[in-house]
PDB file of C-alpha atoms in Angstrom:
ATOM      1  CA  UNK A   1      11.686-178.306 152.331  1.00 70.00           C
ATOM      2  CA  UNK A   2      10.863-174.812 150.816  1.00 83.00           C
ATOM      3  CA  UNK A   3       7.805-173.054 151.151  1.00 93.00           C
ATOM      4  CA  UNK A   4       7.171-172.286 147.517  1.00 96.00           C
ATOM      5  CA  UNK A   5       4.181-169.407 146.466  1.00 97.00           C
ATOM      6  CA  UNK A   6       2.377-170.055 142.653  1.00 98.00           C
ATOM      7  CA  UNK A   7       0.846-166.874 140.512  1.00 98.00           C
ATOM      8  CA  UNK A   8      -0.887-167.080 137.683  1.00 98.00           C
ATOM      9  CA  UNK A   9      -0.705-164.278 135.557  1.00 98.00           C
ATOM     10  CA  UNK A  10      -2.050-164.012 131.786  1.00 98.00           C
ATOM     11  CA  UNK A  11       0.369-162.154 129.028  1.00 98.00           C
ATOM     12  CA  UNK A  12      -1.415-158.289 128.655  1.00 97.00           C
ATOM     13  CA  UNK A  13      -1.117-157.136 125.150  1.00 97.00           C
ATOM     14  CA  UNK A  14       0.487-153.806 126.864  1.00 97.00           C
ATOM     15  CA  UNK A  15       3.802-156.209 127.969  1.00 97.00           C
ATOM     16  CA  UNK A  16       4.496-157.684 124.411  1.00 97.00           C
ATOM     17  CA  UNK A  17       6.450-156.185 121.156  1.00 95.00           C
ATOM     18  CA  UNK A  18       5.465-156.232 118.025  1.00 92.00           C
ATOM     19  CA  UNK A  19       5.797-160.204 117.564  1.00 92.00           C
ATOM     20  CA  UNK A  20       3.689-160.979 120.513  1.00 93.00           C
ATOM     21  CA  UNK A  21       6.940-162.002 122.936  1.00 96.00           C
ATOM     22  CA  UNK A  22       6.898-160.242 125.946  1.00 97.00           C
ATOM     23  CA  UNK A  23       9.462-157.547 126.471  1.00 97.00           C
ATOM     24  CA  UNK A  24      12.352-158.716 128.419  1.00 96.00           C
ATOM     25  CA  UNK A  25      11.863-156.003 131.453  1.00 96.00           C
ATOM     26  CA  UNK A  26       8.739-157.167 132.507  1.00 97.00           C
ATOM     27  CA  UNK A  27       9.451-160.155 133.542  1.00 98.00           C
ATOM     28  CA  UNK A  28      11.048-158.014 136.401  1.00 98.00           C
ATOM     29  CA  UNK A  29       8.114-157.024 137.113  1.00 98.00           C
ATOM     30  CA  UNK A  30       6.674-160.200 137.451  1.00 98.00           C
ATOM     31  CA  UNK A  31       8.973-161.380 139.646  1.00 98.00           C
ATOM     32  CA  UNK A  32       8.017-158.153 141.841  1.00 98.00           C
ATOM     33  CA  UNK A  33       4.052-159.437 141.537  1.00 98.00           C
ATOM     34  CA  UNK A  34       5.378-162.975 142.661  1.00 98.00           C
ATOM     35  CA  UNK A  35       7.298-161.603 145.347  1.00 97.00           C
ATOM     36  CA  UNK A  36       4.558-159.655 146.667  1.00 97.00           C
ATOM     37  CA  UNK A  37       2.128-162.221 146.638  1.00 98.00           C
ATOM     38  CA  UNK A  38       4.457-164.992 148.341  1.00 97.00           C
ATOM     39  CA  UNK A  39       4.826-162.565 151.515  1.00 96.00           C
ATOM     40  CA  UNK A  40       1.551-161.964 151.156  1.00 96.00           C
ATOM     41  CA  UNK A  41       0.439-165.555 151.017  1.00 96.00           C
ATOM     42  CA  UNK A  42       2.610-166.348 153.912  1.00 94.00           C
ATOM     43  CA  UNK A  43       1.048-164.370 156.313  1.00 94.00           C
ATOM     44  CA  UNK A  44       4.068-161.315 155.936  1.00 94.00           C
ATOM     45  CA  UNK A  45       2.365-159.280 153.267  1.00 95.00           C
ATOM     46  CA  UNK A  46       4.848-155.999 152.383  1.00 93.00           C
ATOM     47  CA  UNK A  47       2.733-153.323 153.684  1.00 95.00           C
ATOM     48  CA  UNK A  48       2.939-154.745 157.270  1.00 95.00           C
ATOM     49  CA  UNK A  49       7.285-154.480 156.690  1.00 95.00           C
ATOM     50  CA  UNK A  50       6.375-150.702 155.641  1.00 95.00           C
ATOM     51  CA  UNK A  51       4.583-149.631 158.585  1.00 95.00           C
ATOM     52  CA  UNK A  52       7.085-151.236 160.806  1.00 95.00           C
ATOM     53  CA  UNK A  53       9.700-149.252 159.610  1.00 95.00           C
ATOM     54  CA  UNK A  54      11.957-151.768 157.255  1.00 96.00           C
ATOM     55  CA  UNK A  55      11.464-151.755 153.382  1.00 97.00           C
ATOM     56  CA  UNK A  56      13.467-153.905 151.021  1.00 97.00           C
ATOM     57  CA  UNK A  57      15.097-151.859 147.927  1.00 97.00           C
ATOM     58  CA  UNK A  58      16.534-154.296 145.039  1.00 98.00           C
ATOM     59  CA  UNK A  59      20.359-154.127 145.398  1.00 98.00           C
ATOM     60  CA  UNK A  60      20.783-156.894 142.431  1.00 98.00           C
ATOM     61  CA  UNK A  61      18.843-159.018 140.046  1.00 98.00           C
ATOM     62  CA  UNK A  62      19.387-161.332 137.419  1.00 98.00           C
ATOM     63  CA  UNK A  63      16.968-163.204 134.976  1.00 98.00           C
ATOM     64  CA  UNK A  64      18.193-165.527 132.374  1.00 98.00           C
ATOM     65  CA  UNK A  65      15.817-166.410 129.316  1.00 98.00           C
ATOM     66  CA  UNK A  66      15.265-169.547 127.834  1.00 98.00           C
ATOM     67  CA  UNK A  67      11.628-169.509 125.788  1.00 97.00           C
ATOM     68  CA  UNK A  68       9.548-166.584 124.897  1.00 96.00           C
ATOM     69  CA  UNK A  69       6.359-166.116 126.845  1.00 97.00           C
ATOM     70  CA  UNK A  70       4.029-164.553 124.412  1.00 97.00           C
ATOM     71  CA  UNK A  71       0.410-162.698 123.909  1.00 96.00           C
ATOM     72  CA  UNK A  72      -2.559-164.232 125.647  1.00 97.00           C
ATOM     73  CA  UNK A  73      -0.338-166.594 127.046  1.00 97.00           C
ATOM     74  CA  UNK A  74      -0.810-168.050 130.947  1.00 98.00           C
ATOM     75  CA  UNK A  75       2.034-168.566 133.214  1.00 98.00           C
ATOM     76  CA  UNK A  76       2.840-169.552 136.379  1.00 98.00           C
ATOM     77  CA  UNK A  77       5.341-167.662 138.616  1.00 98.00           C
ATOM     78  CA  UNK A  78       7.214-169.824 141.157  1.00 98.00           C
ATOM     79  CA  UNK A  79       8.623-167.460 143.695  1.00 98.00           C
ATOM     80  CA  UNK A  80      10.592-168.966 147.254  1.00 97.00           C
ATOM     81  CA  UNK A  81      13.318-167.212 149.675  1.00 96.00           C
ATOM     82  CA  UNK A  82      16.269-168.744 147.959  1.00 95.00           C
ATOM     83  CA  UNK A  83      18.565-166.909 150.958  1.00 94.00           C
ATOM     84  CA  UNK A  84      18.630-165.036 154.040  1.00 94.00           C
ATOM     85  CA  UNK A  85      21.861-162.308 155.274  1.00 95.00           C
ATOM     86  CA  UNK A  86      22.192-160.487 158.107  1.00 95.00           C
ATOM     87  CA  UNK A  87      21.226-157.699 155.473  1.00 96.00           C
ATOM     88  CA  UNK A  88      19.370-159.168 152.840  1.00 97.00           C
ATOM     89  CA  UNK A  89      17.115-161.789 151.168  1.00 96.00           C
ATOM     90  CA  UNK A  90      17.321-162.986 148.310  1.00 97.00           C
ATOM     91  CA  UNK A  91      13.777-163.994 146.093  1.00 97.00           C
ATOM     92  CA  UNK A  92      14.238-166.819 143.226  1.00 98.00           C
ATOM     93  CA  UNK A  93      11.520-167.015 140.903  1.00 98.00           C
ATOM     94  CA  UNK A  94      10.886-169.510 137.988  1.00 98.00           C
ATOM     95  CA  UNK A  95       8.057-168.639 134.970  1.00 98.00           C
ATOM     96  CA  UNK A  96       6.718-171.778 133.128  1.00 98.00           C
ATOM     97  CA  UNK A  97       4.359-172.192 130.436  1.00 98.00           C
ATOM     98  CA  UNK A  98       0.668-172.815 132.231  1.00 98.00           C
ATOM     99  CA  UNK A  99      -0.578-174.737 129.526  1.00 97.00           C
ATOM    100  CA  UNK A 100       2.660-177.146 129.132  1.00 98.00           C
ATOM    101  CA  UNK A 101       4.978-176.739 132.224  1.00 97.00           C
ATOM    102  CA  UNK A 102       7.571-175.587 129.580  1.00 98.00           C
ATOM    103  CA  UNK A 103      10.696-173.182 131.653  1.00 98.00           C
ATOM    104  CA  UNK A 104      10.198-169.451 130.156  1.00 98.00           C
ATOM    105  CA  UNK A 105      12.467-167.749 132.569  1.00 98.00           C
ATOM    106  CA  UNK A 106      14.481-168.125 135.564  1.00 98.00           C
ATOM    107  CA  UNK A 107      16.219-165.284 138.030  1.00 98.00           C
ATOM    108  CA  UNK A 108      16.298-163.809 141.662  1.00 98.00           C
ATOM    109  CA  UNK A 109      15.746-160.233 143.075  1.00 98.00           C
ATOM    110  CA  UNK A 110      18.423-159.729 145.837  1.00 98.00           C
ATOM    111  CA  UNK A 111      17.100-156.700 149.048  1.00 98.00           C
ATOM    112  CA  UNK A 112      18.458-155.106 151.551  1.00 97.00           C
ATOM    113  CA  UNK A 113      16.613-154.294 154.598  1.00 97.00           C
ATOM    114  CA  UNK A 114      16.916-150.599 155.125  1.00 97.00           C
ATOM    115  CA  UNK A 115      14.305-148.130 157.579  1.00 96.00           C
ATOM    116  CA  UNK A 116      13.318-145.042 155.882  1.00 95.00           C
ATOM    117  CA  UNK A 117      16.331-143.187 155.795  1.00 96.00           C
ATOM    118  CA  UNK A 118      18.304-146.089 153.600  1.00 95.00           C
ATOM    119  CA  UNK A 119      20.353-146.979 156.533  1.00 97.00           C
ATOM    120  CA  UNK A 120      20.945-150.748 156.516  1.00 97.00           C
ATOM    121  CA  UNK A 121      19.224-152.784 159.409  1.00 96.00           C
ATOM    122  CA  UNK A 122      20.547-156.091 161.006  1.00 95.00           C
ATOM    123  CA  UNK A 123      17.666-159.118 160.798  1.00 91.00           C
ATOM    124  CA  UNK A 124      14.640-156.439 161.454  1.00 92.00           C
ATOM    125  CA  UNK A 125      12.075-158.044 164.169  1.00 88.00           C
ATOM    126  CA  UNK A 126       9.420-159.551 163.729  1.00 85.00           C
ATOM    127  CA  UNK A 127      10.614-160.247 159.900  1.00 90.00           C
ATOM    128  CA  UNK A 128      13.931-162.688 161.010  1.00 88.00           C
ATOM    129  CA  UNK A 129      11.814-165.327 162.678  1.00 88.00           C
ATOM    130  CA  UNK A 130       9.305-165.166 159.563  1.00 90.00           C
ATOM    131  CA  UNK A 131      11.694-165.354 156.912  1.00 90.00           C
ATOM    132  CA  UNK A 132      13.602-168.382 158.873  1.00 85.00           C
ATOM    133  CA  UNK A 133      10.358-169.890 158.378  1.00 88.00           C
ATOM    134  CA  UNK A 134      10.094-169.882 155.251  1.00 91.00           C
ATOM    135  CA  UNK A 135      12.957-170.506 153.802  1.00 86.00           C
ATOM    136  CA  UNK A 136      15.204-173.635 154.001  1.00 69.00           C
ATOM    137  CA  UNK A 137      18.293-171.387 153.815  1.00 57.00           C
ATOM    138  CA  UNK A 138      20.831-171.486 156.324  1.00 53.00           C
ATOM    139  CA  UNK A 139      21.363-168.441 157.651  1.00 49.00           C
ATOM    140  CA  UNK A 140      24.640-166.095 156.683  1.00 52.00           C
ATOM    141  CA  UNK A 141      26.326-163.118 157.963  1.00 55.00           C
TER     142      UNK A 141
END
């Protein structure tokens, strides 16, 4: 079973166009929020990867639309460890409606685990064991 994390978040003016939808890019932003706050939740939060040395730039991402979240509106942002590389992890994320449990957007965020300098690192320690625990992916090279 997956450990799944749940944000609420209410549509800011600032993230909508002129209709009221919210502008396609930040729902990447979002997902970042979700991300953030499933580590968090979890007992991993980000800064703690940071101080140990091992940050996780996006290498790929992917969101596909299917309703328009709009002004004012609340939503809830679904985030679990959908895999886990020798390299990388990979974040899905679903956005629903609050108010009607209605699918706004789906996607994942895909990171490698790099130290400072970029260079790539191999399961970084204490973070393996965590992320193993959390997600019901079986583990690749």
């Amino acid at each position: 079973m997956r450990v799944e994390g749940t944000t609420s978040l209410r549509v800011r003016y600032a993230e909508t166009d002129a209709m009221g939808v919210v502008y396609y890019g930040n729902y990447f932003t979002w997902f970042e929020v979700g991300r953030s706050a499933f580590c968090r939740d979890q007992g991993s939060p980000y800064p703690e990867w940071e101080a140990r040395g091992v940050f996780l730039p996006c290498v790929e991402s992917h969101c596909r639309y299917k309703q328009s979240a709009r002004y004012d509106e609340e939503v809830l942002l679904r985030t679990w460890i959908e895999d886990v590389r020798d390299h990388s992890v990979t974040f899905a994320y679903r956005v629903e409606r609050a108010e009607d449990g209605r699918l706004l957007a789906e996607g994942w965020t895909k990171h490698a685990f790099c130290d400072r300098q970029g260079k790539l690192l191999r399961r970084p320690q204490p973070f393996s064991e965590w992320l193993e625990s959390v997600s019901d992916s079986k583990s690749n090279g």
